[in-house]
Amino acid sequence: MSRDNILHKVRTALGRSAGQAVADVPPVRLRVPEAAMEDRIALMMARVEALAGKAARVPTMDAAREFVAAAIAGKTAVASNAPYLEECGVAGLPGVRTGIREVGELTAVCAQVDIGITSADYALSDTGTLVMIAGPAESRLVSLLPPAHIAVVPRERILTGLDELFTILPNPAAQTSSMVLITGPSRTADIEQILVRGVHGPGQVTVVIVG
Amino acid sequence: MSVEFDRKIHDTLADANLQLAIYTATGRLKEKRIEVTADNVLPDYQELRTQANALKKHAIDNLDHYLEEFERNVEGYGGKVVYCKDATEVSDFVLDLAKRRGSKLIVKSKSMTTEEVDLNERLEHHGLESVETDLGEYILQLAHEKPYHIVAPALHKTRYDVADIFTKELHVARETVPEKLTLIARGVLREKFLKADIGISGANFLIADSGAVAIIENEGNARLTTSAPKIHIAVAGIEKVIPRARDLAVFLKLLARSATGQLLSVYTSFLAGPRRPGEVDGPEEFYVVLLDNGRTKLLPDRSKRESLYCIRCGACLNACPVYRKIGGHSFPWVYSGPIGAIITPQFMGVSHEPALPFASSLCGACGEVCPVKIDIPKVLLELRSDVKKSEAREGQNRVEKLGFRIFAWVMTHPRVYELAGRMAASMAPAGDGKWIKSVPAPMSVGPLKAWLSERDLPPSPSRSFREMWRHR
Amino acid sequence: MGKQVSLFVTCMVDQLFPKVGMAMADVLERLGYGIDFPENQTCCGQPAYNSGYRAEARTVARHFLKTFEASQTIVVPSGSCTAMVTHHFKELFQKEPETLALVHAMEKKVYEFATFLTDVAGVEDVGARMEDVVTFHDGCHALRELGIQSAPRRLLAHVKGLELREMVPAEECCGFGGTFAVKFAELSGAMARTKIEAIVGTGAHTVVSLDPSCLMQIQGALSRAGLNVRTMHLAEVLASR
């Protein structure tokens, strides 16, 4: 359609010719601080709670399973296909739907259940953020449609922050069509600046750190 | 200024409730931004601003290169880029796609760019249902209004206003509690997300090396818009390009902090193409509409090109003492506040609203808070010069031009200046040293009348400084 | 540098607030400076520049450059006029390299009054005395273009008998903005009233500022509101004994 026209206008305005080389991109210094694991865990938990999320730390995968079992008691839940959830035994908890690989079914289940359970690819401790990468392990809707979200995360995946994330993962697009950074429960302040949680995404977010 | 502009300003100033709403909401956002960018909280803040400015400058100065790289990568991941020169081409593209796919229902997440091209109106005119899903935008869609603020679109609405709108448009029982109003919207929109054929979003950033769009939000409606329907269309201005994914480490640290005082917004989505093999959900088709709509008009002017660096955080609105009084609807276009004041004349031509660049005290608060360091006051001053040059060409405002010519002549002839000063002093009402509340009617004209309409005037001293100096 | 300064009093001080100029001269003389007042001075050209009339602003700017070419140091009782010379003159002469060179030389010689005292004269205590409760208004040009914030406060801190209370919110525009004040009078008035609310909130009896234009706007609004608060230029405070 208007592609050539627009590109031509851009080049003319900039005084550039087609295919002309560009100078180097200005450097972006990514600084990865030294941070002991204990500090990262403590900070992650503090940040999550400051966002009105819940943070819990459990010593073992078994303990994680028990924690989740208690959290979902009496409720319906769907778990993603993350191998870590399998290993913890969370995926196998009674009443938890899992192993869904068809989008229609996944959508319908996620739209009906009370809780979505996932792991996370990474966590960013300086902001209390979960990094969810879509793939065979994690889908988009499990952490999005149900009104509550529980993420079970092994402590090794906790990074210091965005700088570290983009240092170890400079090219997320090569891996996935969707990387979502989740920082706290869904919220809005669109009516009189009054904070309301759980608008479209989950209003309750629980991060369970294992280890 | 145009009668329209004058009237809208006056009406907003005269509305005490609206004054309070605007001042309080922007005040809150302003304070929060200050908290999270303070030295002890974000010591790198100024360095990040400098980096962000440098990255935007580089991207814009080489825009064609990065647009082509972006396009290659989008297509590499199975998506498609559609360049649109104006509003009609955007809606034509969507309508054509909808027709070919038999689509009827569209869900939309927040996008100022789609407001700019009146996308919903155009789609609805052609029989499609296009539903805004951001709560503030949804309220405005029901009320048939444009956004009041770049980030807080329904800032001017009270809960009672929203209650009225929902009762009337949704035929629900009247509800005034914000949490309950939100639940009503959530219920309606949830159904739409799950039934929609197409999801249309904006994009905060277009990432060239990834063929990806980055979308920042707090509600989750953009995630649903871009994940549930089979087709995702992201609409963005061509200026939204940044070179690399890692550059987000700079921009993400600035955007939410500058906009709402959050460290990061609740959801940051990085979306590259349709669903990949092995992924269960996500759209089957992925389009990015790259919009010109006049952006190529801003590019040639090197001194004003930085206007395109804007990342739409709204910080300048919250800092601006003028916006905080006249609000978003006084501005002639969808973009309001200081950024609106500089891009509107560049997109629409200076004659569209010649007074707009002058509706500023040039206090500089905007430039001080801009995360990408756009020198907004400098651009305003240049636009003022552009307005006067245009008026000179058109033979408009001759009296004012003559006035300033005389000013320049007087100010370069010290004896004349001194004489003029003495004459003006002698015409001033006889003083008792008190400030003057009014002048006789024949004198109450022009600037003098305007000044006295709001404040008292200083009395004329018996001697000027230079007379005092001569006689010391 | 030698202890000689030239005064650029500004057209507003010359015609409307001459005592400010006399006070500034008084303070400088007490500090041992010889003072001259180049008689050809008029205006910095700001009104034309802000109104979009750059050719006319250039004409006035050239006159300024000529008037002060022999001066080594120029002191100005106004943040906005100082900023016009030090920050905006160069915008006017981008296409005139010779004049631009003169502008760059001039930028180094022109000082806002408070900054001159603290940074050049190196003093914070000028021996002033004034029993009063004051608040300080940061003019936008002084604050944001010249980066002046602590200098006036340090000077006020040494005035015997003076109590300084800060406004909340601080750093908000008074609404003058040059021709903005008359082109958008109602809006300018509304901004002034917000400013005087903050002033009244401090309980101060006097508002002090570096900028006569801000003082005119603020005093005009205070007077219209019938409030018993006065305004003083920093120079007048520092000249008080």
PDB file of C-alpha atoms in Angstrom, chain B residues 111-366:
ATOM      1  CA  SER B 111      -4.283   3.419  22.041  1.00  0.00           C
ATOM      2  CA  MET B 112      -3.998   7.175  21.558  1.00  0.00           C
ATOM      3  CA  THR B 113      -2.992   6.468  17.973  1.00  0.00           C
ATOM      4  CA  THR B 114      -6.348   4.849  17.258  1.00  0.00           C
ATOM      5  CA  GLU B 115      -8.049   7.877  18.866  1.00  0.00           C
ATOM      6  CA  GLU B 116      -6.018  10.029  16.528  1.00  0.00           C
ATOM      7  CA  VAL B 117      -7.534   8.276  13.515  1.00  0.00           C
ATOM      8  CA  ASP B 118     -11.041   7.887  14.964  1.00  0.00           C
ATOM      9  CA  LEU B 119     -10.821   4.164  14.345  1.00  0.00           C
ATOM     10  CA  ASN B 120     -13.854   3.102  16.406  1.00  0.00           C
ATOM     11  CA  GLU B 121     -16.121   5.621  14.721  1.00  0.00           C
ATOM     12  CA  ARG B 122     -15.019   4.477  11.307  1.00  0.00           C
ATOM     13  CA  LEU B 123     -15.425   0.790  12.099  1.00  0.00           C
ATOM     14  CA  GLU B 124     -18.815   1.294  13.680  1.00  0.00           C
ATOM     15  CA  HIS B 125     -19.934   3.337  10.730  1.00  0.00           C
ATOM     16  CA  HIS B 126     -19.331   0.218   8.664  1.00  0.00           C
ATOM     17  CA  GLY B 127     -21.303  -2.058  10.929  1.00  0.00           C
ATOM     18  CA  LEU B 128     -18.599  -3.592  13.082  1.00  0.00           C
ATOM     19  CA  GLU B 129     -18.805  -3.660  16.860  1.00  0.00           C
ATOM     20  CA  SER B 130     -15.551  -2.296  18.284  1.00  0.00           C
ATOM     21  CA  VAL B 131     -15.429  -2.250  22.082  1.00  0.00           C
ATOM     22  CA  GLU B 132     -12.921  -0.370  24.200  1.00  0.00           C
ATOM     23  CA  THR B 133     -11.718  -2.590  27.033  1.00  0.00           C
ATOM     24  CA  ASP B 134      -9.623  -0.233  29.156  1.00  0.00           C
ATOM     25  CA  LEU B 135     -12.022   0.899  31.884  1.00  0.00           C
ATOM     26  CA  GLY B 136     -11.486   4.605  31.347  1.00  0.00           C
ATOM     27  CA  GLU B 137     -11.735   4.300  27.568  1.00  0.00           C
ATOM     28  CA  TYR B 138     -14.808   2.076  27.890  1.00  0.00           C
ATOM     29  CA  ILE B 139     -16.543   4.703  29.993  1.00  0.00           C
ATOM     30  CA  LEU B 140     -15.694   7.360  27.421  1.00  0.00           C
ATOM     31  CA  GLN B 141     -16.823   5.192  24.543  1.00  0.00           C
ATOM     32  CA  LEU B 142     -20.212   4.820  26.178  1.00  0.00           C
ATOM     33  CA  ALA B 143     -20.277   8.581  26.793  1.00  0.00           C
ATOM     34  CA  HIS B 144     -19.101   9.405  23.252  1.00  0.00           C
ATOM     35  CA  GLU B 145     -16.214  11.497  24.526  1.00  0.00           C
ATOM     36  CA  LYS B 146     -12.532  11.778  23.742  1.00  0.00           C
ATOM     37  CA  PRO B 147      -9.842  11.073  26.387  1.00  0.00           C
ATOM     38  CA  TYR B 148      -9.179  13.823  28.911  1.00  0.00           C
ATOM     39  CA  HIS B 149      -5.595  12.824  29.669  1.00  0.00           C
ATOM     40  CA  ILE B 150      -3.094  10.586  27.890  1.00  0.00           C
ATOM     41  CA  VAL B 151      -2.837   8.108  30.771  1.00  0.00           C
ATOM     42  CA  ALA B 152      -5.973   8.748  32.852  1.00  0.00           C
ATOM     43  CA  PRO B 153      -8.620   9.137  30.159  1.00  0.00           C
ATOM     44  CA  ALA B 154     -11.677   9.544  32.404  1.00  0.00           C
ATOM     45  CA  LEU B 155      -9.995  11.843  34.907  1.00  0.00           C
ATOM     46  CA  HIS B 156     -12.851  14.325  34.618  1.00  0.00           C
ATOM     47  CA  LYS B 157     -15.623  11.855  35.455  1.00  0.00           C
ATOM     48  CA  THR B 158     -16.929  11.321  38.972  1.00  0.00           C
ATOM     49  CA  ARG B 159     -18.342   8.000  40.110  1.00  0.00           C
ATOM     50  CA  TYR B 160     -21.780   9.550  39.734  1.00  0.00           C
ATOM     51  CA  ASP B 161     -21.030  10.469  36.139  1.00  0.00           C
ATOM     52  CA  VAL B 162     -19.960   6.877  35.514  1.00  0.00           C
ATOM     53  CA  ALA B 163     -23.061   5.577  37.275  1.00  0.00           C
ATOM     54  CA  ASP B 164     -25.212   7.729  35.001  1.00  0.00           C
ATOM     55  CA  ILE B 165     -23.423   6.483  31.910  1.00  0.00           C
ATOM     56  CA  PHE B 166     -23.636   2.807  32.855  1.00  0.00           C
ATOM     57  CA  THR B 167     -27.302   3.030  33.833  1.00  0.00           C
ATOM     58  CA  LYS B 168     -28.183   4.726  30.582  1.00  0.00           C
ATOM     59  CA  GLU B 169     -26.025   2.727  28.171  1.00  0.00           C
ATOM     60  CA  LEU B 170     -25.893  -0.701  29.832  1.00  0.00           C
ATOM     61  CA  HIS B 171     -29.397  -0.708  31.334  1.00  0.00           C
ATOM     62  CA  VAL B 172     -28.137  -1.903  34.685  1.00  0.00           C
ATOM     63  CA  ALA B 173     -29.266  -0.957  38.160  1.00  0.00           C
ATOM     64  CA  ARG B 174     -27.658   2.270  39.320  1.00  0.00           C
ATOM     65  CA  GLU B 175     -24.391   1.695  41.158  1.00  0.00           C
ATOM     66  CA  THR B 176     -22.009   4.365  42.449  1.00  0.00           C
ATOM     67  CA  VAL B 177     -19.309   2.405  44.275  1.00  0.00           C
ATOM     68  CA  PRO B 178     -16.162   2.379  42.094  1.00  0.00           C
ATOM     69  CA  GLU B 179     -15.344  -1.271  42.858  1.00  0.00           C
ATOM     70  CA  LYS B 180     -18.845  -2.314  41.835  1.00  0.00           C
ATOM     71  CA  LEU B 181     -18.810  -0.154  38.709  1.00  0.00           C
ATOM     72  CA  THR B 182     -15.548  -1.823  37.764  1.00  0.00           C
ATOM     73  CA  LEU B 183     -17.120  -5.269  38.263  1.00  0.00           C
ATOM     74  CA  ILE B 184     -19.988  -4.344  35.979  1.00  0.00           C
ATOM     75  CA  ALA B 185     -17.537  -3.357  33.245  1.00  0.00           C
ATOM     76  CA  ARG B 186     -15.472  -6.471  33.885  1.00  0.00           C
ATOM     77  CA  GLY B 187     -18.498  -8.704  33.412  1.00  0.00           C
ATOM     78  CA  VAL B 188     -19.546  -7.084  30.143  1.00  0.00           C
ATOM     79  CA  LEU B 189     -16.059  -6.982  28.708  1.00  0.00           C
ATOM     80  CA  ARG B 190     -15.091 -10.514  29.675  1.00  0.00           C
ATOM     81  CA  GLU B 191     -17.720 -11.840  27.342  1.00  0.00           C
ATOM     82  CA  LYS B 192     -16.484  -9.595  24.576  1.00  0.00           C
ATOM     83  CA  PHE B 193     -12.875 -10.744  24.953  1.00  0.00           C
ATOM     84  CA  LEU B 194     -13.889 -14.363  24.627  1.00  0.00           C
ATOM     85  CA  LYS B 195     -16.162 -13.831  21.655  1.00  0.00           C
ATOM     86  CA  ALA B 196     -14.137 -11.275  19.725  1.00  0.00           C
ATOM     87  CA  ASP B 197     -12.764 -12.094  16.299  1.00  0.00           C
ATOM     88  CA  ILE B 198     -10.119  -9.382  16.263  1.00  0.00           C
ATOM     89  CA  GLY B 199      -8.108  -7.664  18.994  1.00  0.00           C
ATOM     90  CA  ILE B 200      -6.716  -4.228  18.209  1.00  0.00           C
ATOM     91  CA  SER B 201      -4.032  -2.780  20.462  1.00  0.00           C
ATOM     92  CA  GLY B 202      -1.622   0.077  20.415  1.00  0.00           C
ATOM     93  CA  ALA B 203       2.078  -0.344  21.021  1.00  0.00           C
ATOM     94  CA  ASN B 204       4.277   1.584  23.407  1.00  0.00           C
ATOM     95  CA  PHE B 205       7.391   0.478  21.570  1.00  0.00           C
ATOM     96  CA  LEU B 206       8.162  -1.221  18.255  1.00  0.00           C
ATOM     97  CA  ILE B 207      11.346  -3.202  18.686  1.00  0.00           C
ATOM     98  CA  ALA B 208      13.326  -3.356  15.482  1.00  0.00           C
ATOM     99  CA  ASP B 209      15.710  -6.215  16.229  1.00  0.00           C
ATOM    100  CA  SER B 210      12.854  -8.423  17.438  1.00  0.00           C
ATOM    101  CA  GLY B 211       9.938  -7.612  15.180  1.00  0.00           C
ATOM    102  CA  ALA B 212       8.087  -7.215  18.463  1.00  0.00           C
ATOM    103  CA  VAL B 213       5.648  -4.772  20.014  1.00  0.00           C
ATOM    104  CA  ALA B 214       5.829  -3.851  23.691  1.00  0.00           C
ATOM    105  CA  ILE B 215       2.552  -3.025  25.425  1.00  0.00           C
ATOM    106  CA  ILE B 216       2.347  -1.584  28.906  1.00  0.00           C
ATOM    107  CA  GLU B 217      -0.857  -1.666  31.013  1.00  0.00           C
ATOM    108  CA  ASN B 218      -2.297  -2.248  34.476  1.00  0.00           C
ATOM    109  CA  GLU B 219      -5.669  -3.889  33.922  1.00  0.00           C
ATOM    110  CA  GLY B 220      -4.934  -6.958  31.811  1.00  0.00           C
ATOM    111  CA  ASN B 221      -7.242  -5.858  29.022  1.00  0.00           C
ATOM    112  CA  ALA B 222      -4.366  -5.469  26.570  1.00  0.00           C
ATOM    113  CA  ARG B 223      -3.138  -8.974  27.364  1.00  0.00           C
ATOM    114  CA  LEU B 224      -6.610 -10.340  26.744  1.00  0.00           C
ATOM    115  CA  THR B 225      -7.053  -8.249  23.612  1.00  0.00           C
ATOM    116  CA  THR B 226      -3.811  -9.606  22.201  1.00  0.00           C
ATOM    117  CA  SER B 227      -4.195 -13.204  23.395  1.00  0.00           C
ATOM    118  CA  ALA B 228      -7.814 -14.306  23.151  1.00  0.00           C
ATOM    119  CA  PRO B 229      -8.977 -13.348  19.643  1.00  0.00           C
ATOM    120  CA  LYS B 230      -7.545 -15.186  16.641  1.00  0.00           C
ATOM    121  CA  ILE B 231      -6.329 -11.994  15.032  1.00  0.00           C
ATOM    122  CA  HIS B 232      -4.174  -9.319  16.669  1.00  0.00           C
ATOM    123  CA  ILE B 233      -3.626  -5.948  15.025  1.00  0.00           C
ATOM    124  CA  ALA B 234      -1.223  -3.541  16.724  1.00  0.00           C
ATOM    125  CA  VAL B 235      -1.539   0.075  15.563  1.00  0.00           C
ATOM    126  CA  ALA B 236       1.374   2.415  16.192  1.00  0.00           C
ATOM    127  CA  GLY B 237       2.926   5.600  14.870  1.00  0.00           C
ATOM    128  CA  ILE B 238       6.147   5.046  12.929  1.00  0.00           C
ATOM    129  CA  GLU B 239       8.026   7.020  15.568  1.00  0.00           C
ATOM    130  CA  LYS B 240       7.540   4.311  18.200  1.00  0.00           C
ATOM    131  CA  VAL B 241      10.525   2.305  16.925  1.00  0.00           C
ATOM    132  CA  ILE B 242      13.457   1.557  19.214  1.00  0.00           C
ATOM    133  CA  PRO B 243      16.500  -0.364  17.993  1.00  0.00           C
ATOM    134  CA  ARG B 244      16.821  -3.382  20.342  1.00  0.00           C
ATOM    135  CA  ALA B 245      15.041  -5.427  22.960  1.00  0.00           C
ATOM    136  CA  ARG B 246      17.683  -4.564  25.519  1.00  0.00           C
ATOM    137  CA  ASP B 247      16.862  -0.875  25.085  1.00  0.00           C
ATOM    138  CA  LEU B 248      13.682  -1.660  26.998  1.00  0.00           C
ATOM    139  CA  ALA B 249      15.885  -1.866  30.100  1.00  0.00           C
ATOM    140  CA  VAL B 250      16.129   1.924  29.823  1.00  0.00           C
ATOM    141  CA  PHE B 251      12.611   2.788  28.696  1.00  0.00           C
ATOM    142  CA  LEU B 252      10.748   0.485  31.058  1.00  0.00           C
ATOM    143  CA  LYS B 253      12.542   2.006  34.022  1.00  0.00           C
ATOM    144  CA  LEU B 254      11.280   5.433  32.993  1.00  0.00           C
ATOM    145  CA  LEU B 255       7.805   4.932  31.556  1.00  0.00           C
ATOM    146  CA  ALA B 256       5.715   3.641  34.462  1.00  0.00           C
ATOM    147  CA  ARG B 257       7.571   5.819  36.945  1.00  0.00           C
ATOM    148  CA  SER B 258       6.926   8.907  34.863  1.00  0.00           C
ATOM    149  CA  ALA B 259       3.313   8.026  34.103  1.00  0.00           C
ATOM    150  CA  THR B 260       1.872   6.790  37.399  1.00  0.00           C
ATOM    151  CA  GLY B 261       4.684   6.503  39.896  1.00  0.00           C
ATOM    152  CA  GLN B 262       4.787   2.722  39.657  1.00  0.00           C
ATOM    153  CA  LEU B 263       8.142   0.952  39.381  1.00  0.00           C
ATOM    154  CA  LEU B 264       6.718  -1.106  36.523  1.00  0.00           C
ATOM    155  CA  SER B 265       3.169  -1.252  35.304  1.00  0.00           C
ATOM    156  CA  VAL B 266       1.348  -4.460  36.191  1.00  0.00           C
ATOM    157  CA  TYR B 267       1.733  -6.023  32.751  1.00  0.00           C
ATOM    158  CA  THR B 268       4.472  -5.483  30.200  1.00  0.00           C
ATOM    159  CA  SER B 269       3.852  -7.633  27.118  1.00  0.00           C
ATOM    160  CA  PHE B 270       6.547  -8.297  24.567  1.00  0.00           C
ATOM    161  CA  LEU B 271       4.776  -9.785  21.562  1.00  0.00           C
ATOM    162  CA  ALA B 272       6.555 -11.097  18.468  1.00  0.00           C
ATOM    163  CA  GLY B 273       4.338 -12.530  15.789  1.00  0.00           C
ATOM    164  CA  PRO B 274       1.493 -15.019  15.960  1.00  0.00           C
ATOM    165  CA  ARG B 275       1.445 -18.149  18.083  1.00  0.00           C
ATOM    166  CA  ARG B 276       4.531 -20.307  17.553  1.00  0.00           C
ATOM    167  CA  PRO B 277       4.548 -24.087  17.140  1.00  0.00           C
ATOM    168  CA  GLY B 278       4.328 -25.603  20.613  1.00  0.00           C
ATOM    169  CA  GLU B 279       2.472 -22.625  22.042  1.00  0.00           C
ATOM    170  CA  VAL B 280      -1.101 -23.435  22.995  1.00  0.00           C
ATOM    171  CA  ASP B 281      -2.720 -20.010  22.909  1.00  0.00           C
ATOM    172  CA  GLY B 282      -2.162 -16.659  21.291  1.00  0.00           C
ATOM    173  CA  PRO B 283      -3.365 -15.213  18.003  1.00  0.00           C
ATOM    174  CA  GLU B 284      -3.093 -17.058  14.707  1.00  0.00           C
ATOM    175  CA  GLU B 285      -2.553 -13.860  12.758  1.00  0.00           C
ATOM    176  CA  PHE B 286      -0.412 -10.877  13.774  1.00  0.00           C
ATOM    177  CA  TYR B 287      -0.397  -7.494  12.047  1.00  0.00           C
ATOM    178  CA  VAL B 288       1.382  -4.287  12.847  1.00  0.00           C
ATOM    179  CA  VAL B 289      -0.069  -1.131  11.310  1.00  0.00           C
ATOM    180  CA  LEU B 290       2.603   1.533  10.968  1.00  0.00           C
ATOM    181  CA  LEU B 291       0.926   4.915  10.792  1.00  0.00           C
ATOM    182  CA  ASP B 292       2.280   8.077   9.219  1.00  0.00           C
ATOM    183  CA  ASN B 293      -0.674  10.501   9.416  1.00  0.00           C
ATOM    184  CA  GLY B 294       1.689  13.469   9.303  1.00  0.00           C
ATOM    185  CA  ARG B 295       4.655  12.170  11.276  1.00  0.00           C
ATOM    186  CA  THR B 296       6.775  12.480   8.150  1.00  0.00           C
ATOM    187  CA  LYS B 297       5.922  16.200   8.242  1.00  0.00           C
ATOM    188  CA  LEU B 298       7.652  16.564  11.598  1.00  0.00           C
ATOM    189  CA  LEU B 299      10.788  14.745  10.558  1.00  0.00           C
ATOM    190  CA  PRO B 300      12.450  17.302   8.267  1.00  0.00           C
ATOM    191  CA  ASP B 301      12.653  20.017  10.917  1.00  0.00           C
ATOM    192  CA  ARG B 302      15.765  19.130  12.862  1.00  0.00           C
ATOM    193  CA  SER B 303      15.066  21.586  15.641  1.00  0.00           C
ATOM    194  CA  LYS B 304      11.567  20.225  16.256  1.00  0.00           C
ATOM    195  CA  ARG B 305      12.156  16.603  15.339  1.00  0.00           C
ATOM    196  CA  GLU B 306      12.558  15.694  19.013  1.00  0.00           C
ATOM    197  CA  SER B 307       8.788  16.127  19.359  1.00  0.00           C
ATOM    198  CA  LEU B 308       8.653  12.571  17.975  1.00  0.00           C
ATOM    199  CA  TYR B 309      10.639  11.123  20.881  1.00  0.00           C
ATOM    200  CA  CYS B 310       7.521  11.127  23.084  1.00  0.00           C
ATOM    201  CA  ILE B 311       6.714   7.827  24.807  1.00  0.00           C
ATOM    202  CA  ARG B 312       3.268   9.051  25.869  1.00  0.00           C
ATOM    203  CA  CYS B 313       3.831   8.881  29.623  1.00  0.00           C
ATOM    204  CA  GLY B 314       1.723  11.959  30.439  1.00  0.00           C
ATOM    205  CA  ALA B 315       4.222  13.331  32.956  1.00  0.00           C
ATOM    206  CA  CYS B 316       4.246  16.708  31.213  1.00  0.00           C
ATOM    207  CA  LEU B 317       0.471  16.986  31.650  1.00  0.00           C
ATOM    208  CA  ASN B 318       0.729  16.328  35.377  1.00  0.00           C
ATOM    209  CA  ALA B 319       3.505  18.876  35.817  1.00  0.00           C
ATOM    210  CA  CYS B 320       1.935  21.597  33.697  1.00  0.00           C
ATOM    211  CA  PRO B 321       0.266  24.413  35.667  1.00  0.00           C
ATOM    212  CA  VAL B 322      -1.736  25.292  32.544  1.00  0.00           C
ATOM    213  CA  TYR B 323      -3.046  21.749  31.876  1.00  0.00           C
ATOM    214  CA  ARG B 324      -3.895  21.479  35.563  1.00  0.00           C
ATOM    215  CA  LYS B 325      -6.245  24.410  35.096  1.00  0.00           C
ATOM    216  CA  ILE B 326      -7.677  23.986  31.589  1.00  0.00           C
ATOM    217  CA  GLY B 327      -7.769  20.174  31.375  1.00  0.00           C
ATOM    218  CA  GLY B 328      -7.632  17.917  28.326  1.00  0.00           C
ATOM    219  CA  HIS B 329     -10.792  18.916  26.496  1.00  0.00           C
ATOM    220  CA  SER B 330      -9.703  22.549  26.071  1.00  0.00           C
ATOM    221  CA  PHE B 331      -7.071  21.379  23.636  1.00  0.00           C
ATOM    222  CA  PRO B 332      -8.057  21.214  19.964  1.00  0.00           C
ATOM    223  CA  TRP B 333      -6.828  17.651  19.288  1.00  0.00           C
ATOM    224  CA  VAL B 334      -6.711  14.275  21.043  1.00  0.00           C
ATOM    225  CA  TYR B 335      -3.236  14.992  22.389  1.00  0.00           C
ATOM    226  CA  SER B 336      -3.392  17.495  25.212  1.00  0.00           C
ATOM    227  CA  GLY B 337      -0.969  19.092  27.617  1.00  0.00           C
ATOM    228  CA  PRO B 338       2.493  20.320  26.668  1.00  0.00           C
ATOM    229  CA  ILE B 339       3.140  17.471  24.214  1.00  0.00           C
ATOM    230  CA  GLY B 340      -0.200  18.176  22.558  1.00  0.00           C
ATOM    231  CA  ALA B 341       0.698  21.845  22.349  1.00  0.00           C
ATOM    232  CA  ILE B 342       3.859  21.091  20.382  1.00  0.00           C
ATOM    233  CA  ILE B 343       2.706  18.319  18.076  1.00  0.00           C
ATOM    234  CA  THR B 344      -0.724  19.659  17.185  1.00  0.00           C
ATOM    235  CA  PRO B 345       0.584  22.719  15.288  1.00  0.00           C
ATOM    236  CA  GLN B 346       3.144  20.523  13.551  1.00  0.00           C
ATOM    237  CA  PHE B 347       0.560  17.985  12.419  1.00  0.00           C
ATOM    238  CA  MET B 348      -2.272  20.375  11.707  1.00  0.00           C
ATOM    239  CA  GLY B 349      -0.401  23.503  10.645  1.00  0.00           C
ATOM    240  CA  VAL B 350       0.084  26.544  12.869  1.00  0.00           C
ATOM    241  CA  SER B 351      -3.130  28.171  11.619  1.00  0.00           C
ATOM    242  CA  HIS B 352      -5.239  25.344  13.070  1.00  0.00           C
ATOM    243  CA  GLU B 353      -5.098  27.040  16.455  1.00  0.00           C
ATOM    244  CA  PRO B 354      -2.555  29.864  16.323  1.00  0.00           C
ATOM    245  CA  ALA B 355      -2.952  30.636  20.022  1.00  0.00           C
ATOM    246  CA  LEU B 356      -1.969  27.137  21.130  1.00  0.00           C
ATOM    247  CA  PRO B 357       1.820  27.639  21.396  1.00  0.00           C
ATOM    248  CA  PHE B 358       1.109  30.795  23.410  1.00  0.00           C
ATOM    249  CA  ALA B 359      -1.079  29.033  25.977  1.00  0.00           C
ATOM    250  CA  SER B 360       1.940  28.509  28.181  1.00  0.00           C
ATOM    251  CA  SER B 361       3.846  30.555  30.730  1.00  0.00           C
ATOM    252  CA  LEU B 362       7.031  28.763  29.578  1.00  0.00           C
ATOM    253  CA  CYS B 363       7.671  27.674  33.142  1.00  0.00           C
ATOM    254  CA  GLY B 364       9.678  24.672  31.914  1.00  0.00           C
ATOM    255  CA  ALA B 365       8.172  22.116  34.314  1.00  0.00           C
ATOM    256  CA  CYS B 366       7.341  19.887  31.329  1.00  0.00           C
TER     257      CYS B 366
END
